[in-house]
């Protein structure tokens, strides 16, 4: 074979060898979406997608398959933070099916409603069984509302004892608390124990009524506590009352010192929209935040944030 022919053959082989890689890049570019950005969950060191999947609706769906499809789609979109609770009906059981074989790829959190050690330990064993895992990344004491509940949780043989024991046993990596009624109670919880995470309402109307953003958030930042935002659309009421749409409400929350915004979605369309908002997120300027807050102010209060303590102090 001539030298020219040999060179041509070598060139052809080099081209052929590079073809699979080129095709792979082309295919990836055609289908791969931008990744959901990640943030480190406070001092836990856990790398979490800034959009978390709130799995409450997995327990509300009457038919199992649509619920499982919702969870699986969240995984496909790259969400790695999953939130559920023992009292969300069959949510834990269904989420366990969604995450089977993928447990090591996600940050898994559930919550305990029992206030005594015995109740909490029983709930933990059930949660682990339903979720098909032998450990939780985060276990949170659920929905602390009044001082009486705090007293029970912090008492000898209270739920906190169960959480600390579970952590020592390797069943729980980090311990958190949640509250949506009264920010002052959450501050009291933090005074009693240095929780690793706190889950609380953060949204455009929160600053004007029993505000978690103004009272609790600065303390969490100071402590380097993991900040988990919930009720970012005020349970859907912000949309119903014309306060804001998701494309305005979610970026506001992500522009705060928040690590994960946990969104409970009912439909695949809502999930897809939230994922796109996370993928394209750019922090809002102070001017943009101020404009959104001014727009939200007239609808603030218990009329929109129905889940907070009422003005007269009743639950």
Coordinates of C-alpha atoms in Angstrom, one line a residue:
X1 CA 0.0 0.0 0.0
X2 CA 1.3 3.5 -0.8
X3 CA 2.2 6.0 1.9
X4 CA -0.7 8.1 0.8
X5 CA -3.1 5.2 1.1
X6 CA -1.7 4.2 4.5
X7 CA -2.2 7.8 5.8
X8 CA -5.8 7.8 4.4
X9 CA -6.5 4.5 6.1
X10 CA -5.1 5.7 9.4
X11 CA -7.2 8.9 9.2
X12 CA -10.3 6.8 8.5
X13 CA -9.7 4.6 11.5
X14 CA -9.1 7.6 13.8
X15 CA -12.4 9.1 12.6
X16 CA -14.2 5.8 13.1
X17 CA -12.7 5.5 16.6
X18 CA -13.9 8.9 17.6
X19 CA -17.4 8.4 16.3
X20 CA -19.0 6.7 19.3
X21 CA -17.8 9.5 21.6
X22 CA -19.1 12.1 19.1
X23 CA -22.4 10.4 18.9
X24 CA -22.6 10.1 22.6
X25 CA -22.0 13.9 23.1
X26 CA -24.6 14.6 20.4
X27 CA -27.2 12.4 22.1
X28 CA -26.5 13.8 25.5
X29 CA -26.8 17.4 24.2
X30 CA -30.1 16.5 22.6
X31 CA -31.7 15.2 25.7
X32 CA -29.8 16.3 28.8
X33 CA -31.3 19.2 30.7
X34 CA -29.4 21.6 33.0
X35 CA -28.8 20.1 36.4
X36 CA -30.6 21.3 39.4
X37 CA -28.0 23.3 41.5
X38 CA -26.9 21.9 44.8
X39 CA -26.3 23.5 48.1
X40 CA -24.6 22.1 51.3
X41 CA -27.2 21.5 54.0
X42 CA -25.7 23.7 56.7
X43 CA -23.1 22.0 58.9
X44 CA -24.3 18.5 57.9
X45 CA -22.1 18.5 54.8
X46 CA -24.9 16.8 52.8
X47 CA -25.0 18.0 49.2
X48 CA -28.6 18.6 48.3
X49 CA -30.5 19.8 45.3
X50 CA -32.0 23.2 46.1
X51 CA -35.3 21.8 45.1
X52 CA -36.6 19.0 47.3
X53 CA -39.4 16.6 46.6
X54 CA -42.2 16.9 49.2
X55 CA -43.8 13.4 49.2
X56 CA -47.0 14.2 51.1
X57 CA -49.0 13.8 47.9
X58 CA -47.7 10.3 47.4
X59 CA -49.9 9.4 50.4
X60 CA -52.9 11.3 49.1
X61 CA -53.2 9.8 45.6
X62 CA -55.8 7.0 45.7
X63 CA -54.1 5.1 42.9
X64 CA -50.6 4.0 43.5
X65 CA -49.1 4.1 40.0
X66 CA -49.6 7.9 39.4
X67 CA -48.0 8.5 42.8
X68 CA -45.0 6.4 42.0
X69 CA -44.7 8.1 38.6
X70 CA -44.4 11.4 40.3
X71 CA -41.6 10.3 42.5
X72 CA -39.7 8.5 39.7
X73 CA -40.0 11.6 37.6
X74 CA -38.4 13.7 40.4
X75 CA -35.4 11.3 40.3
X76 CA -35.2 11.5 36.5
X77 CA -35.1 15.3 36.8
X78 CA -32.1 15.0 39.2
X79 CA -33.8 15.8 42.5
X80 CA -31.9 14.2 45.3
X81 CA -33.7 15.4 48.4
X82 CA -36.8 13.6 49.4
X83 CA -39.1 14.6 52.3
X84 CA -41.9 12.6 53.9
X85 CA -43.4 11.9 57.3
X86 CA -44.8 9.0 59.3
X87 CA -48.2 10.6 59.4
X88 CA -48.5 11.2 55.6
X89 CA -50.6 8.0 55.1
X90 CA -48.9 5.6 52.7
X91 CA -46.4 8.2 51.5
X92 CA -43.4 6.4 53.2
X93 CA -44.4 3.0 51.8
X94 CA -44.7 4.4 48.2
X95 CA -41.5 6.5 48.5
X96 CA -39.7 3.3 49.6
X97 CA -40.8 1.7 46.3
X98 CA -39.7 4.8 44.3
X99 CA -36.2 4.8 45.9
X100 CA -35.5 1.1 45.9
X101 CA -32.1 0.5 44.4
X102 CA -31.4 4.2 44.5
X103 CA -31.1 4.9 48.2
X104 CA -27.4 5.8 48.2
X105 CA -28.0 8.5 45.6
X106 CA -30.5 10.5 47.6
X107 CA -30.8 12.5 50.9
X108 CA -33.8 10.9 52.6
X109 CA -35.7 12.6 55.4
X110 CA -38.8 11.7 57.3
X111 CA -40.5 13.1 60.4
X112 CA -41.8 11.8 63.7
X113 CA -45.0 13.0 65.4
X114 CA -44.8 11.1 68.6
X115 CA -43.7 13.1 71.6
X116 CA -42.5 10.3 73.9
X117 CA -39.4 8.2 73.5
X118 CA -41.5 5.0 73.2
X119 CA -43.8 6.5 70.5
X120 CA -40.9 7.9 68.6
X121 CA -38.9 4.7 68.6
X122 CA -41.9 2.8 67.3
X123 CA -42.4 5.3 64.5
X124 CA -38.8 5.1 63.6
X125 CA -38.8 1.4 63.1
X126 CA -42.0 1.6 61.0
X127 CA -40.5 4.4 58.9
X128 CA -37.3 2.4 58.2
X129 CA -39.4 -0.6 57.2
X130 CA -41.7 1.4 55.0
X131 CA -38.9 3.3 53.3
X132 CA -36.9 0.1 52.8
X133 CA -33.7 1.4 54.4
X134 CA -31.7 0.9 57.5
X135 CA -30.9 4.5 58.1
X136 CA -32.2 8.1 57.6
X137 CA -30.1 11.0 56.5
X138 CA -32.4 13.4 58.5
X139 CA -35.0 12.6 61.1
X140 CA -37.1 15.5 62.2
X141 CA -39.4 16.1 65.1
X142 CA -42.6 17.0 63.3
X143 CA -44.8 20.1 63.7
X144 CA -43.8 21.6 67.1
X145 CA -46.6 24.0 67.9
X146 CA -46.8 25.0 71.6
X147 CA -44.7 24.9 74.8
X148 CA -46.5 21.9 76.1
X149 CA -45.2 19.8 73.2
X150 CA -41.7 21.1 73.7
X151 CA -41.8 20.1 77.3
X152 CA -42.8 16.5 76.3
X153 CA -40.1 16.3 73.6
X154 CA -37.3 17.5 75.9
X155 CA -38.5 15.5 79.0
X156 CA -36.7 12.4 80.2
X157 CA -38.1 9.6 78.0
X158 CA -39.1 12.2 75.4
X159 CA -38.8 12.1 71.6
X160 CA -35.5 13.9 71.6
X161 CA -34.0 11.0 73.7
X162 CA -35.1 8.6 71.0
X163 CA -33.6 10.7 68.3
X164 CA -30.2 11.0 70.0
X165 CA -30.2 7.3 70.7
X166 CA -31.0 6.5 67.1
X167 CA -28.2 8.8 66.0
X168 CA -25.7 7.0 68.2
X169 CA -27.0 3.6 66.8
X170 CA -26.4 4.8 63.2
X171 CA -30.1 4.7 62.3
X172 CA -30.2 8.5 62.0
X173 CA -27.4 10.7 60.7
X174 CA -28.9 14.2 61.6
X175 CA -31.7 15.4 63.8
X176 CA -34.1 18.2 62.9
X177 CA -37.3 20.0 63.9
X178 CA -40.2 21.5 62.0
X179 CA -42.7 24.1 62.9
X180 CA -45.2 26.2 61.0
X181 CA -47.5 27.7 63.7
X182 CA -45.3 30.0 65.7
X183 CA -41.7 31.2 65.1
X184 CA -41.2 31.8 68.8
X185 CA -41.7 28.1 69.6
X186 CA -39.1 27.2 67.0
X187 CA -36.7 29.6 68.7
X188 CA -37.4 27.9 72.0
X189 CA -36.8 24.5 70.5
X190 CA -33.4 25.8 69.3
X191 CA -32.6 27.1 72.8
X192 CA -33.2 23.6 74.1
X193 CA -31.2 21.6 71.6
X194 CA -28.9 22.5 68.7
X195 CA -30.8 20.8 65.9
X196 CA -29.0 20.1 62.6
X197 CA -31.9 21.2 60.5
X198 CA -35.0 23.3 60.8
X199 CA -38.0 23.1 58.4
X200 CA -40.3 26.1 58.4
X201 CA -42.5 28.4 56.2
X202 CA -40.6 30.8 54.0
X203 CA -42.5 32.8 51.3
X204 CA -43.4 36.2 50.0
X205 CA -46.1 36.8 52.7
X206 CA -44.2 35.4 55.7
X207 CA -42.4 38.7 56.5
X208 CA -45.6 40.4 57.3
X209 CA -47.2 37.9 59.8
X210 CA -45.5 35.8 62.5
X211 CA -42.4 35.8 60.4
X212 CA -40.0 32.9 60.3
X213 CA -37.7 34.8 57.9
X214 CA -37.3 37.7 60.3
X215 CA -37.0 35.9 63.6
X216 CA -35.8 32.3 63.0
X217 CA -33.7 32.5 59.8
X218 CA -31.0 34.8 61.2
X219 CA -30.5 32.4 64.1
X220 CA -30.1 29.5 61.8
X221 CA -27.6 31.3 59.7
X222 CA -25.6 32.2 62.8
X223 CA -25.6 28.5 63.9
X224 CA -24.9 27.2 60.4
X225 CA -28.1 25.1 60.7
X226 CA -29.6 23.4 57.7
X227 CA -32.5 25.6 56.4
X228 CA -35.4 23.7 54.8
X229 CA -38.1 26.0 53.4
X230 CA -41.7 24.8 53.1
X231 CA -45.0 26.5 52.3
X232 CA -43.3 28.5 49.6
X233 CA -46.7 28.9 47.9
X234 CA -48.5 29.0 51.3
X235 CA -50.1 25.7 50.6
X236 CA -51.3 26.9 47.2
X237 CA -53.2 29.9 48.6
X238 CA -50.7 32.5 47.2
X239 CA -51.8 31.3 43.7
X240 CA -55.5 31.2 44.5
X241 CA -55.4 34.7 46.0
X242 CA -53.3 36.2 43.2
X243 CA -50.3 36.9 45.4
X244 CA -47.7 35.3 43.1
X245 CA -47.0 32.5 40.7
X246 CA -44.4 29.8 41.2
X247 CA -42.0 31.6 38.8
X248 CA -42.0 34.6 41.2
X249 CA -42.5 32.8 44.6
X250 CA -39.8 30.2 44.3
X251 CA -36.9 32.4 43.2
X252 CA -37.7 34.7 46.1
X253 CA -37.2 31.8 48.6
X254 CA -34.0 30.6 46.8
X255 CA -32.6 34.1 47.1
X256 CA -32.7 33.8 50.9
X257 CA -30.0 31.8 52.8
X258 CA -32.0 28.6 52.3
X259 CA -30.5 25.2 51.5
X260 CA -33.5 23.3 50.2
X261 CA -36.9 24.4 49.1
X262 CA -39.2 21.5 49.7
X263 CA -42.2 21.6 47.3
X264 CA -45.1 19.3 47.5
X265 CA -46.5 18.9 44.0
X266 CA -49.7 17.3 42.9
X267 CA -48.9 16.9 39.2
X268 CA -46.1 16.1 36.8
X269 CA -46.6 19.5 35.2
X270 CA -46.0 21.3 38.6
X271 CA -42.9 19.2 39.2
X272 CA -41.5 19.9 35.7
X273 CA -42.1 23.7 36.2
X274 CA -40.4 23.7 39.6
X275 CA -37.4 21.8 38.2
X276 CA -37.0 24.3 35.3
X277 CA -37.2 27.2 37.7
X278 CA -34.4 25.6 39.8
X279 CA -32.3 24.9 36.7
X280 CA -32.6 28.5 35.5
X281 CA -32.4 30.2 38.9
X282 CA -30.5 33.5 39.3
X283 CA -30.6 35.3 42.7
X284 CA -33.0 38.2 42.8
X285 CA -31.7 41.7 43.4
X286 CA -32.8 43.6 46.5
X287 CA -34.9 45.8 44.3
X288 CA -36.6 42.7 42.7
X289 CA -37.3 41.2 46.1
X290 CA -38.7 44.5 47.4
X291 CA -41.1 44.8 44.5
X292 CA -42.4 41.2 45.0
X293 CA -42.9 41.8 48.7
X294 CA -44.8 45.0 48.0
X295 CA -47.0 43.1 45.6
X296 CA -47.7 40.4 48.3
X297 CA -48.2 42.7 51.3
X298 CA -52.0 43.3 50.8
X299 CA -52.7 39.6 51.0
X300 CA -50.5 38.8 53.9
X301 CA -51.7 37.5 57.2
X302 CA -53.8 34.5 58.4
X303 CA -56.1 34.8 55.4
X304 CA -53.3 33.4 53.3
X305 CA -51.0 31.7 55.8
X306 CA -53.8 29.7 57.3
X307 CA -51.4 27.2 58.9
X308 CA -49.9 29.8 61.2
X309 CA -51.2 30.6 64.7
X310 CA -54.2 32.9 64.5
X311 CA -53.9 36.6 65.7
X312 CA -55.7 35.7 69.0
X313 CA -53.1 33.0 69.7
X314 CA -55.3 30.1 69.0
X315 CA -54.1 27.2 66.8

